[in-house]
Amino acid sequence: MTSYTVPKGTRDFLPDEMQRRNYIFQTISSVYQLYGFAPIETPAMENLSTLMGKYGEEGDRLVFKILNSGNFLENTNLTKGYKELTFDICERGLRYDLTVPFARFVVQHRNELVFPFKRYQIQPVWRGDRPQKGRYREFFQCDADIIGSNSLLNEFELIQIIDNVFNRLGIKVIIKLNNRKILAGIAALIGEESMLTDITVAIDKLDKIGQEEVNQALLKKGLSLESLEKLQPILTLQGSNVEKLNCLESLFSSIEIGLQGISEMRELFGFLDISEIGANIEFDLTLARGLNYYTGTIIEVKASDASIGSICGGGRYDNLTGIFGMPGISGVGISFGADRIYDVLNELNLFPEELSSSCQVLFCNFGKEEEIQCLRWANAFRQAGIRTEVYPESSKLKKQMAYADAKKIPHVILVGEDEIKEGLLTVKDMLSGKQLKLSLQATIDYINGK
Amino acid sequence: MTSYTVPKGTRDFLPDEMQRRNYIFQTISSVYQLYGFAPIETPAMENLSTLMGKYGEEGDRLVFKILNSGNFLENTNLTKGYKELTFDICERGLRYDLTVPFARFVVQHRNELVFPFKRYQIQPVWRGDRPQKGRYREFFQCDADIIGSNSLLNEFELIQIIDNVFNRLGIKVIIKLNNRKILAGIAALIGEESMLTDITVAIDKLDKIGQEEVNQALLKKGLSLESLEKLQPILTLQGSNVEKLNCLESLFSSIEIGLQGISEMRELFGFLDISEIGANIEFDLTLARGLNYYTGTIIEVKASDASIGSICGGGRYDNLTGIFGMPGISGVGISFGADRIYDVLNELNLFPEELSSSCQVLFCNFGKEEEIQCLRWANAFRQAGIRTEVYPESSKLKKQMAYADAKKIPHVILVGEDEIKEGLLTVKDMLSGKQLKLSLQATIDYINGK
């Protein structure tokens, strides 16, 4: 038999996995909705003119391109190299993230939207990365953004959402916060404003490679020994969130941008102080998350009990739609990493035992006559909201029981001659093996746990 | 400003439309679940070796192909025509329907599945059709199949599901049934077994082009006048479902395949008689739906009050996975046409006024002090399951009210100095304009409609 499989880096999802994934998606979307975010979707394909130049050189390469229909060779010069040729024979590509399509969406529909605009979007994206453990060519992103408002209440709301989602999922998290303006203040403080990008890239790696290597990297990039010296106390800043902010404030003294960052962080911590956030909130100066994109608050979330990297992140940006010719739209957004959250829930054994779309009851099938009665009762079950199957064939009971076992159906109903005569149902609890003979209503109540 | 839009034939979905679409998808999936169907998903991309040759010549052309990564021109002979070249430079394509990927899925995971296997799948598919009104290049299919069981209980279950879904959506429907074996019996009866395909194609068009043109088409295809004559009474068969079956049974007399079809239809009608199906069920001999695919029962659903073609269809097939080298897997399936159902609900004004993900309450923002109290109360609302927003800025009240109006938020909460002093909330009903001053719990009860 020829082996037919999914393309490399992509996955099928079987029922058990689907139910677990849907549990994650439903938890996230119901919390988004609780805060008034509305869903949108964009097409899998975008014009390459929308996608190209937005993700850097590597991104341009990793976007999947779709071959034009019909004779794609028409009006093409085949002596071109493959890179140039690509844009002659492909006009469209697959969505690479949700942010760029969202920006295109906002520009295209600007006259139909109500600002501040709060949207969430849960859709797959595709990247031609080399597949490896935990990295796929098709994966889901779960984004929410508020655009058209500069208020820090929006940041606060997103942090509440993060806390609420992970609380519902049972995952203990640390929410790390920083502000890009504080990083800019630090660059100004040590007199290396032009090296802001290099400094934040280096700080971003502090966790992974340590202070010594960060220093080496910065020297290589051309940071002076003097500036590096000035940077050291900042890299090792200690104390509570408030203490750190106080310390930085006095260091900044008259550096406007740095003070603005401090003030924003203070306002945000003010909101957090009066809230019922369960998660640990940590001001983390080493948090930089990408670079040129964020302009204010930066957010990153890690699971306290699993060593798996960031499971959610986001921040504030000044200019979402400028790339599409519509400047001045600022906003703040977050994105949950569904695949990593799945891994954390799995590792910590936190998935609920019963996930809502699995079947609750199987009626065994003893033959034509019993079948008819089972069909009637099964309908009564379904009208009571119980997910119910009738085994479609009068196979051997052993086979039917094996089916219930394999599908983890918790209750099996046996209806034979006696049951029909008495008008009662025999219910077998598949876990305990216990059998009861009950009336229809009593069976429904029993299964519904009443 | 350059105009950035979605590619031709694809669509963005804005919040209102998303909520309506989600309502359809959730209705369909919750009914599928009620009957014990479990969700699966397959990747957007499949290998072209999986997709090619499965949808006829036109389908092969309309599958979107994905350009290989890297230097796709390596090992390619550019003097080839574009058709041949396609398969040198593209290894993958986008999903064209859900059936072929499902067949590939069953073969790939055959050792992990429990048979009979009942799955549903709601995912987009992509086709390079010329875009036109109501026909898109990206659209959703909502399929359910039961494979590995020949029992007609499965057909019955799918008909119950159809009835249940349209009942929940409030759409009155006619469910048309036929059986491919009856069509084969007719071909045998008029002595033209080799022309079964032509006859069923022609019968399929009876509704659209009328008897006269069907006859012309059959003559052109080479059906003899004599056979055509024999076919006429069958094309104009009248009476109840039972009368039609009786009449055909006597015509078939000893044509085995036709009698088998009659017997299957009788068994299915037997189940339907004892059920509480609300829809009209009609035995329709002109129903053929595609051809070589179905081998038994054929199902098609039309809305009684809208002239919009088929909104759901399906049937039994003998050999789902034979194309992938795994013979003998029979099954039966249906597919709901979400876009057409959307149009019917829209046309008949059947969408519920309140769709579940929209926001229920907006707290107006009167400034820093009031804001803090609003944030506390908003959290209490959310803990009570009420979808709640706090306006993020203390803009003019008029602007905040316009925001609530545009988002169709039914309740606005006003918290000023007085309310804070009294510990009460002023609730404004945005439809009636009525205002009430209530305690927190009373407001929650009021919004929850208690």
Short mmCIF file of C-alpha atoms in Angstrom, two decimals, chain A:
data_model
loop_
_atom_site.label_atom_id
_atom_site.label_comp_id
_atom_site.label_asym_id
_atom_site.label_seq_id
_atom_site.Cartn_x
_atom_site.Cartn_y
_atom_site.Cartn_z
CA MET A 1 0.00 0.00 0.00
CA THR A 2 1.46 3.39 -0.93
CA SER A 3 1.87 5.44 2.19
CA TYR A 4 -0.37 8.51 2.18
CA THR A 5 0.39 10.92 5.00
CA VAL A 6 0.07 14.58 5.88
CA PRO A 7 2.77 16.92 4.54
CA LYS A 8 5.83 17.35 6.76
CA GLY A 9 5.31 19.75 9.66
CA THR A 10 1.49 19.47 9.57
CA ARG A 11 -0.84 17.39 11.74
CA ASP A 12 -4.15 15.58 11.80
CA PHE A 13 -6.13 16.04 14.99
CA LEU A 14 -7.95 12.96 16.25
CA PRO A 15 -11.06 13.20 18.43
CA ASP A 16 -9.30 13.13 21.83
CA GLU A 17 -6.83 15.79 20.78
CA MET A 18 -9.57 17.89 19.13
CA GLN A 19 -11.59 17.91 22.33
CA ARG A 20 -8.58 19.04 24.29
CA ARG A 21 -7.73 21.72 21.75
CA ASN A 22 -11.34 22.92 21.60
CA TYR A 23 -11.33 23.16 25.38
CA ILE A 24 -8.36 25.56 25.14
CA PHE A 25 -9.88 27.59 22.29
CA GLN A 26 -13.28 27.79 23.98
CA THR A 27 -11.75 28.88 27.27
CA ILE A 28 -9.79 31.64 25.56
CA SER A 29 -12.65 32.84 23.37
CA SER A 30 -15.22 32.83 26.17
CA VAL A 31 -12.93 35.03 28.29
CA TYR A 32 -12.29 37.33 25.33
CA GLN A 33 -16.07 37.62 24.93
CA LEU A 34 -16.56 38.30 28.64
CA TYR A 35 -14.50 41.46 28.13
CA GLY A 36 -16.47 42.55 25.05
CA PHE A 37 -14.06 41.41 22.34
CA ALA A 38 -15.78 40.42 19.11
CA PRO A 39 -14.55 37.70 16.74
CA ILE A 40 -13.32 38.32 13.20
CA GLU A 41 -11.77 36.07 10.57
CA THR A 42 -9.63 36.79 7.54
CA PRO A 43 -9.00 34.51 4.53
CA ALA A 44 -6.21 31.92 4.56
CA MET A 45 -4.79 33.57 1.45
CA GLU A 46 -3.61 37.14 1.20
CA ASN A 47 -2.15 38.95 -1.77
CA LEU A 48 1.65 38.75 -1.65
CA SER A 49 1.71 42.55 -1.87
CA THR A 50 0.05 42.52 1.58
CA LEU A 51 2.43 39.97 3.11
CA MET A 52 5.84 40.72 1.60
CA GLY A 53 8.29 42.98 3.45
CA LYS A 54 6.42 42.70 6.75
CA TYR A 55 8.32 39.87 8.43
CA GLY A 56 11.91 40.58 7.46
CA GLU A 57 13.94 38.66 4.89
CA GLU A 58 13.48 35.31 6.59
CA GLY A 59 9.71 35.79 6.81
CA ASP A 60 9.50 36.67 3.12
CA ARG A 61 11.20 33.38 2.40
CA LEU A 62 9.01 31.34 4.79
CA VAL A 63 5.63 32.59 3.51
CA PHE A 64 3.99 29.80 1.52
CA LYS A 65 3.26 31.04 -2.01
CA ILE A 66 0.33 29.85 -4.10
CA LEU A 67 0.85 29.16 -7.78
CA ASN A 68 -1.31 31.30 -10.09
CA SER A 69 -4.13 29.46 -11.84
CA GLY A 70 -4.07 28.72 -15.55
CA ASN A 71 -0.95 29.20 -17.64
CA PHE A 72 1.27 30.78 -15.03
CA LEU A 73 4.18 30.85 -17.49
CA GLU A 74 2.53 33.43 -19.73
CA ASN A 75 4.32 36.77 -19.69
CA THR A 76 7.14 35.26 -17.68
CA ASN A 77 10.81 35.48 -18.38
CA LEU A 78 12.20 32.07 -17.51
CA THR A 79 15.78 33.26 -17.47
CA LYS A 80 15.12 35.02 -14.18
CA GLY A 81 16.38 33.38 -11.01
CA TYR A 82 13.83 31.50 -8.89
CA LYS A 83 13.50 34.31 -6.36
CA GLU A 84 12.41 36.88 -8.90
CA LEU A 85 10.37 34.33 -10.81
CA THR A 86 8.33 33.58 -7.69
CA PHE A 87 6.54 36.90 -7.90
CA ASP A 88 5.75 36.40 -11.60
CA ILE A 89 4.06 33.07 -11.05
CA CYS A 90 2.53 33.62 -7.58
CA GLU A 91 0.22 36.47 -6.60
CA ARG A 92 -1.01 35.06 -3.29
CA GLY A 93 0.43 33.53 -0.17
CA LEU A 94 -0.83 31.87 3.01
CA ARG A 95 -1.37 33.89 6.19
CA TYR A 96 1.91 34.01 8.16
CA ASP A 97 0.54 35.56 11.34
CA LEU A 98 -2.70 37.28 12.40
CA THR A 99 -1.28 40.78 12.90
CA VAL A 100 -0.53 41.79 9.31
CA PRO A 101 -3.88 40.49 7.98
CA PHE A 102 -5.56 42.33 10.88
CA ALA A 103 -3.81 45.57 9.89
CA ARG A 104 -4.95 45.06 6.27
CA PHE A 105 -8.47 44.30 7.60
CA VAL A 106 -8.59 47.53 9.62
CA VAL A 107 -7.54 49.63 6.62
CA GLN A 108 -9.95 47.88 4.25
CA HIS A 109 -12.93 48.13 6.63
CA ARG A 110 -12.05 51.36 8.47
CA ASN A 111 -15.43 52.89 7.66
CA GLU A 112 -17.38 49.88 8.97
CA LEU A 113 -15.59 49.54 12.32
CA VAL A 114 -16.42 51.14 15.68
CA PHE A 115 -13.36 52.55 17.48
CA PRO A 116 -11.92 51.70 19.95
CA PHE A 117 -12.10 48.40 18.08
CA LYS A 118 -11.75 45.24 20.17
CA ARG A 119 -11.36 42.08 18.17
CA TYR A 120 -10.21 38.54 18.76
CA GLN A 121 -9.13 36.09 16.12
CA ILE A 122 -8.35 32.38 16.44
CA GLN A 123 -7.09 30.94 13.17
CA PRO A 124 -4.25 28.83 11.80
CA VAL A 125 -1.14 30.38 10.26
CA TRP A 126 1.44 28.77 8.00
CA ARG A 127 5.22 29.07 7.96
CA GLY A 128 7.73 27.17 5.87
CA ASP A 129 10.07 26.64 8.83
CA ARG A 130 12.11 23.49 9.05
CA PRO A 131 9.80 21.22 11.10
CA GLN A 132 11.10 20.12 14.50
CA LYS A 133 9.75 19.06 17.87
CA GLY A 134 7.12 21.58 18.94
CA ARG A 135 7.47 23.65 15.77
CA TYR A 136 4.90 23.13 13.04
CA ARG A 137 4.23 24.50 9.57
CA GLU A 138 0.55 24.93 10.44
CA PHE A 139 -0.38 26.17 13.89
CA PHE A 140 -3.06 28.28 15.55
CA GLN A 141 -2.72 31.78 16.93
CA CYS A 142 -5.26 33.24 19.39
CA ASP A 143 -4.95 37.01 19.28
CA ALA A 144 -6.87 39.87 20.86
CA ASP A 145 -6.20 43.56 20.23
CA ILE A 146 -7.75 46.87 21.22
CA ILE A 147 -6.94 49.57 18.70
CA GLY A 148 -7.68 53.27 18.65
CA SER A 149 -7.19 53.93 22.37
CA ASN A 150 -4.07 54.98 24.29
CA SER A 151 -5.53 54.30 27.73
CA LEU A 152 -3.59 51.95 30.01
CA LEU A 153 -6.93 50.51 31.05
CA ASN A 154 -6.57 48.41 27.91
CA GLU A 155 -3.30 46.92 29.12
CA PHE A 156 -4.96 46.26 32.48
CA GLU A 157 -7.88 44.53 30.78
CA LEU A 158 -5.57 42.26 28.77
CA ILE A 159 -3.70 41.31 31.94
CA GLN A 160 -7.04 40.48 33.61
CA ILE A 161 -7.89 38.32 30.60
CA ILE A 162 -4.55 36.49 30.82
CA ASP A 163 -5.12 35.89 34.55
CA ASN A 164 -8.68 34.73 33.95
CA VAL A 165 -7.78 32.33 31.12
CA PHE A 166 -4.96 30.63 33.00
CA ASN A 167 -7.02 30.53 36.16
CA ARG A 168 -9.79 28.68 34.29
CA LEU A 169 -7.24 26.33 32.75
CA GLY A 170 -5.67 25.71 36.18
CA ILE A 171 -2.21 26.85 35.10
CA LYS A 172 -0.22 28.93 37.60
CA VAL A 173 1.59 31.69 35.77
CA ILE A 174 4.02 34.57 36.20
CA ILE A 175 3.07 37.61 34.16
CA LYS A 176 6.18 39.63 33.33
CA LEU A 177 5.82 43.27 32.42
CA ASN A 178 8.16 45.86 31.02
CA ASN A 179 7.90 49.05 29.02
CA ARG A 180 9.78 49.83 25.89
CA LYS A 181 10.13 53.46 27.01
CA ILE A 182 12.11 52.32 30.04
CA LEU A 183 14.47 50.45 27.73
CA ALA A 184 14.81 53.59 25.64
CA GLY A 185 15.52 55.54 28.84
CA ILE A 186 18.30 53.11 29.73
CA ALA A 187 19.88 53.51 26.30
CA ALA A 188 19.75 57.29 26.73
CA LEU A 189 21.14 57.02 30.27
CA ILE A 190 24.28 55.23 29.18
CA GLY A 191 24.60 57.57 26.21
CA GLU A 192 24.01 54.98 23.52
CA GLU A 193 20.62 55.88 22.11
CA SER A 194 21.58 54.71 18.64
CA MET A 195 22.26 51.26 20.07
CA LEU A 196 18.83 50.76 21.61
CA THR A 197 18.07 47.82 19.35
CA ASP A 198 21.34 46.05 20.13
CA ILE A 199 20.94 46.66 23.83
CA THR A 200 17.39 45.32 23.97
CA VAL A 201 18.31 42.29 21.84
CA ALA A 202 21.12 41.58 24.26
CA ILE A 203 18.97 42.15 27.37
CA ASP A 204 16.35 39.85 25.87
CA LYS A 205 18.93 37.05 25.96
CA LEU A 206 20.00 37.69 29.58
CA ASP A 207 17.80 34.84 30.81
CA LYS A 208 19.20 32.35 28.33
CA ILE A 209 22.89 33.13 28.05
CA GLY A 210 23.73 35.07 31.24
CA GLN A 211 25.25 38.44 32.00
CA GLU A 212 28.78 37.61 30.90
CA GLU A 213 27.84 36.59 27.38
CA VAL A 214 25.45 39.53 27.04
CA ASN A 215 28.33 41.84 27.84
CA GLN A 216 30.57 40.13 25.28
CA ALA A 217 27.85 40.46 22.63
CA LEU A 218 27.40 44.17 23.37
CA LEU A 219 31.14 44.84 23.17
CA LYS A 220 31.23 43.10 19.82
CA LYS A 221 28.39 45.30 18.61
CA GLY A 222 30.54 48.33 19.46
CA LEU A 223 29.27 49.40 22.87
CA SER A 224 32.02 51.27 24.69
CA LEU A 225 33.49 49.83 27.89
CA GLU A 226 32.30 52.93 29.70
CA SER A 227 28.71 52.48 28.58
CA LEU A 228 28.83 48.80 29.40
CA GLU A 229 30.00 49.71 32.90
CA LYS A 230 27.00 52.04 33.32
CA LEU A 231 24.68 49.27 32.19
CA GLN A 232 25.74 46.72 34.81
CA PRO A 233 23.74 47.94 37.87
CA ILE A 234 20.64 48.05 35.69
CA LEU A 235 21.07 44.45 34.55
CA THR A 236 21.23 43.28 38.14
CA LEU A 237 18.48 45.49 39.57
CA GLN A 238 16.93 43.83 42.64
CA GLY A 239 13.90 44.29 44.92
CA SER A 240 10.15 44.54 44.63
CA ASN A 241 8.43 45.99 41.57
CA VAL A 242 8.05 49.33 43.34
CA GLU A 243 11.66 49.36 44.53
CA LYS A 244 12.93 48.71 41.02
CA LEU A 245 10.77 51.50 39.62
CA ASN A 246 11.96 53.90 42.34
CA CYS A 247 15.58 53.04 41.68
CA LEU A 248 15.21 53.54 37.93
CA GLU A 249 13.35 56.80 38.45
CA SER A 250 16.22 58.30 40.38
CA LEU A 251 18.73 57.02 37.80
CA PHE A 252 16.72 58.57 34.94
CA SER A 253 16.44 61.94 36.76
CA SER A 254 15.70 64.07 33.67
CA ILE A 255 15.47 61.52 30.86
CA GLU A 256 11.96 62.23 29.61
CA ILE A 257 11.21 58.96 27.82
CA GLY A 258 12.44 56.83 30.70
CA LEU A 259 10.33 58.77 33.20
CA GLN A 260 7.30 58.37 30.96
CA GLY A 261 7.84 54.61 30.96
CA ILE A 262 8.11 54.63 34.77
CA SER A 263 4.90 56.63 35.03
CA GLU A 264 3.03 54.21 32.74
CA MET A 265 4.24 51.24 34.73
CA ARG A 266 3.14 52.92 37.97
CA GLU A 267 -0.35 53.58 36.57
CA LEU A 268 -0.65 49.99 35.42
CA PHE A 269 0.53 48.63 38.78
CA GLY A 270 -2.06 50.95 40.36
CA PHE A 271 -4.85 49.17 38.49
CA LEU A 272 -3.36 45.79 39.31
CA ASP A 273 -3.20 46.63 43.03
CA ILE A 274 -6.97 47.13 43.26
CA SER A 275 -7.78 44.03 41.19
CA GLU A 276 -8.17 40.41 42.15
CA ILE A 277 -5.43 39.11 39.91
CA GLY A 278 -4.24 35.73 41.13
CA ALA A 279 -1.11 35.50 38.99
CA ASN A 280 2.29 36.76 40.07
CA ILE A 281 3.06 40.06 38.38
CA GLU A 282 6.72 40.85 37.91
CA PHE A 283 8.39 43.94 36.50
CA ASP A 284 11.15 42.39 34.43
CA LEU A 285 13.67 44.75 32.89
CA THR A 286 15.16 41.96 30.78
CA LEU A 287 11.91 41.54 28.91
CA ALA A 288 12.21 42.96 25.40
CA ARG A 289 10.22 40.59 23.10
CA GLY A 290 11.07 41.44 19.54
CA LEU A 291 11.88 45.05 19.18
CA ASN A 292 10.88 47.53 16.63
CA TYR A 293 7.27 46.54 16.92
CA TYR A 294 6.40 47.42 20.53
CA THR A 295 6.50 51.02 21.73
CA GLY A 296 5.04 50.88 25.27
CA THR A 297 4.02 48.08 27.61
CA ILE A 298 5.50 44.64 26.96
CA ILE A 299 3.85 41.51 28.37
CA GLU A 300 5.09 37.95 28.62
CA VAL A 301 3.63 34.97 30.46
CA LYS A 302 5.35 31.83 31.70
CA ALA A 303 3.94 28.80 33.47
CA SER A 304 5.29 28.57 37.03
CA ASP A 305 5.36 24.77 37.10
CA ALA A 306 6.58 23.91 33.59
CA SER A 307 9.80 24.84 31.83
CA ILE A 308 8.38 25.55 28.42
CA GLY A 309 9.09 29.20 27.56
CA SER A 310 6.52 31.86 26.89
CA ILE A 311 2.86 30.70 26.63
CA CYS A 312 1.37 34.15 25.98
CA GLY A 313 2.74 37.54 25.12
CA GLY A 314 2.01 40.91 23.68
CA GLY A 315 2.37 44.63 24.05
CA ARG A 316 1.55 48.11 22.87
CA TYR A 317 2.39 49.39 19.41
CA ASP A 318 2.12 52.89 17.98
CA ASN A 319 1.43 52.31 14.38
CA LEU A 320 -0.38 49.14 13.35
CA THR A 321 -1.60 50.23 9.93
CA GLY A 322 1.11 52.66 8.84
CA ILE A 323 2.55 49.99 6.54
CA PHE A 324 -0.77 50.11 4.67
CA GLY A 325 -0.86 53.89 4.40
CA MET A 326 -3.13 54.61 7.38
CA PRO A 327 -0.98 56.16 10.13
CA GLY A 328 -1.88 57.00 13.72
CA ILE A 329 -3.67 53.79 14.74
CA SER A 330 -2.16 52.67 18.03
CA GLY A 331 -3.20 49.69 20.05
CA VAL A 332 -2.29 46.91 22.39
CA GLY A 333 -2.64 43.18 21.91
CA ILE A 334 -1.86 39.71 23.24
CA SER A 335 -1.53 36.27 21.70
CA PHE A 336 -1.93 32.90 23.41
CA GLY A 337 0.28 30.07 22.20
CA ALA A 338 -2.23 27.23 21.94
CA ASP A 339 0.28 24.49 21.16
CA ARG A 340 2.47 25.31 24.15
CA ILE A 341 -0.55 25.66 26.44
CA TYR A 342 -1.61 22.21 25.22
CA ASP A 343 1.80 20.85 26.18
CA VAL A 344 1.67 22.47 29.65
CA LEU A 345 -1.82 21.08 30.36
CA ASN A 346 -0.66 17.67 29.20
CA GLU A 347 2.56 17.73 31.20
CA LEU A 348 0.81 18.84 34.39
CA ASN A 349 -2.17 16.54 33.78
CA LEU A 350 -4.60 19.45 33.95
CA PHE A 351 -7.10 18.54 31.21
CA PRO A 352 -10.56 17.91 32.71
CA GLU A 353 -11.46 14.22 32.65
CA GLU A 354 -14.72 14.75 30.84
CA LEU A 355 -14.46 17.00 27.84
CA SER A 356 -17.77 18.24 26.63
CA SER A 357 -18.11 16.82 23.14
CA SER A 358 -17.56 13.16 24.01
CA CYS A 359 -20.46 10.76 24.04
CA GLN A 360 -22.18 10.05 27.40
CA VAL A 361 -24.38 7.05 26.70
CA LEU A 362 -24.38 4.02 24.41
CA PHE A 363 -27.54 1.99 23.86
CA CYS A 364 -26.52 -1.58 23.08
CA ASN A 365 -28.35 -3.18 20.18
CA PHE A 366 -29.95 -6.62 20.77
CA GLY A 367 -31.93 -6.85 17.53
CA LYS A 368 -34.75 -5.37 15.51
CA GLU A 369 -37.40 -5.31 18.20
CA GLU A 370 -35.26 -3.91 21.01
CA GLU A 371 -33.71 -1.44 18.59
CA ILE A 372 -37.01 0.37 18.03
CA GLN A 373 -37.49 0.89 21.76
CA CYS A 374 -33.87 2.04 22.10
CA LEU A 375 -34.36 4.61 19.33
CA ARG A 376 -37.35 6.09 21.17
CA TRP A 377 -35.52 6.26 24.48
CA ALA A 378 -32.35 7.60 22.84
CA ASN A 379 -34.39 10.50 21.49
CA ALA A 380 -35.73 11.27 24.94
CA PHE A 381 -32.13 11.30 26.19
CA ARG A 382 -31.05 13.69 23.44
CA GLN A 383 -33.98 15.98 24.17
CA ALA A 384 -32.66 16.12 27.72
CA GLY A 385 -29.31 17.22 26.28
CA ILE A 386 -27.50 13.90 26.81
CA ARG A 387 -25.02 12.95 24.07
CA THR A 388 -26.30 9.52 23.07
CA GLU A 389 -25.46 6.78 20.58
CA VAL A 390 -27.41 3.69 19.55
CA TYR A 391 -25.04 0.95 18.36
CA PRO A 392 -26.03 0.58 14.69
CA GLU A 393 -25.84 -3.22 14.47
CA SER A 394 -26.88 -6.12 16.69
CA SER A 395 -23.28 -7.35 16.97
CA LYS A 396 -22.05 -9.52 19.84
CA LEU A 397 -22.38 -7.73 23.18
CA LYS A 398 -18.65 -8.10 23.76
CA LYS A 399 -17.93 -6.10 20.61
CA GLN A 400 -20.40 -3.39 21.61
CA MET A 401 -18.90 -3.14 25.08
CA ALA A 402 -15.41 -2.90 23.58
CA TYR A 403 -16.69 -0.02 21.44
CA ALA A 404 -17.98 1.80 24.55
CA ASP A 405 -14.67 1.17 26.30
CA ALA A 406 -12.55 2.41 23.42
CA LYS A 407 -14.65 5.57 23.09
CA LYS A 408 -14.61 6.05 26.88
CA ILE A 409 -18.40 6.22 26.99
CA PRO A 410 -19.23 6.22 30.73
CA HIS A 411 -22.74 4.68 30.63
CA VAL A 412 -24.13 1.77 28.65
CA ILE A 413 -27.86 1.02 28.45
CA LEU A 414 -29.07 -2.56 28.03
CA VAL A 415 -32.60 -3.04 26.73
CA GLY A 416 -33.73 -6.64 26.33
CA GLU A 417 -37.09 -8.45 26.47
CA ASP A 418 -37.47 -7.91 30.23
CA GLU A 419 -36.73 -4.20 30.10
CA ILE A 420 -39.29 -3.70 27.32
CA LYS A 421 -41.94 -5.59 29.30
CA GLU A 422 -41.26 -3.63 32.47
CA GLY A 423 -40.68 -0.30 30.72
CA LEU A 424 -37.37 0.06 32.54
CA LEU A 425 -33.78 0.61 31.42
CA THR A 426 -30.73 -1.24 32.71
CA VAL A 427 -27.87 1.25 33.10
CA LYS A 428 -24.33 0.01 33.49
CA ASP A 429 -21.66 2.31 34.86
CA MET A 430 -18.61 1.39 32.77
CA LEU A 431 -16.12 2.50 35.41
CA SER A 432 -17.55 0.72 38.46
CA GLY A 433 -19.40 -2.03 36.60
CA LYS A 434 -22.46 -1.26 38.76
CA GLN A 435 -25.87 -1.96 37.13
CA LEU A 436 -29.20 -0.31 37.95
CA LYS A 437 -32.68 -0.82 36.55
CA LEU A 438 -34.48 2.51 36.35
CA SER A 439 -37.38 4.31 34.71
CA LEU A 440 -36.65 6.61 31.76
CA GLN A 441 -36.77 9.79 33.84
CA ALA A 442 -34.74 8.26 36.66
CA THR A 443 -32.09 7.17 34.13
CA ILE A 444 -31.91 10.67 32.66
CA ASP A 445 -31.55 12.17 36.15
CA TYR A 446 -28.92 9.57 37.05
CA ILE A 447 -26.84 10.34 33.95
CA ASN A 448 -27.23 14.07 34.47
CA GLY A 449 -25.83 13.51 37.95
CA LYS A 450 -28.99 14.60 39.77
#
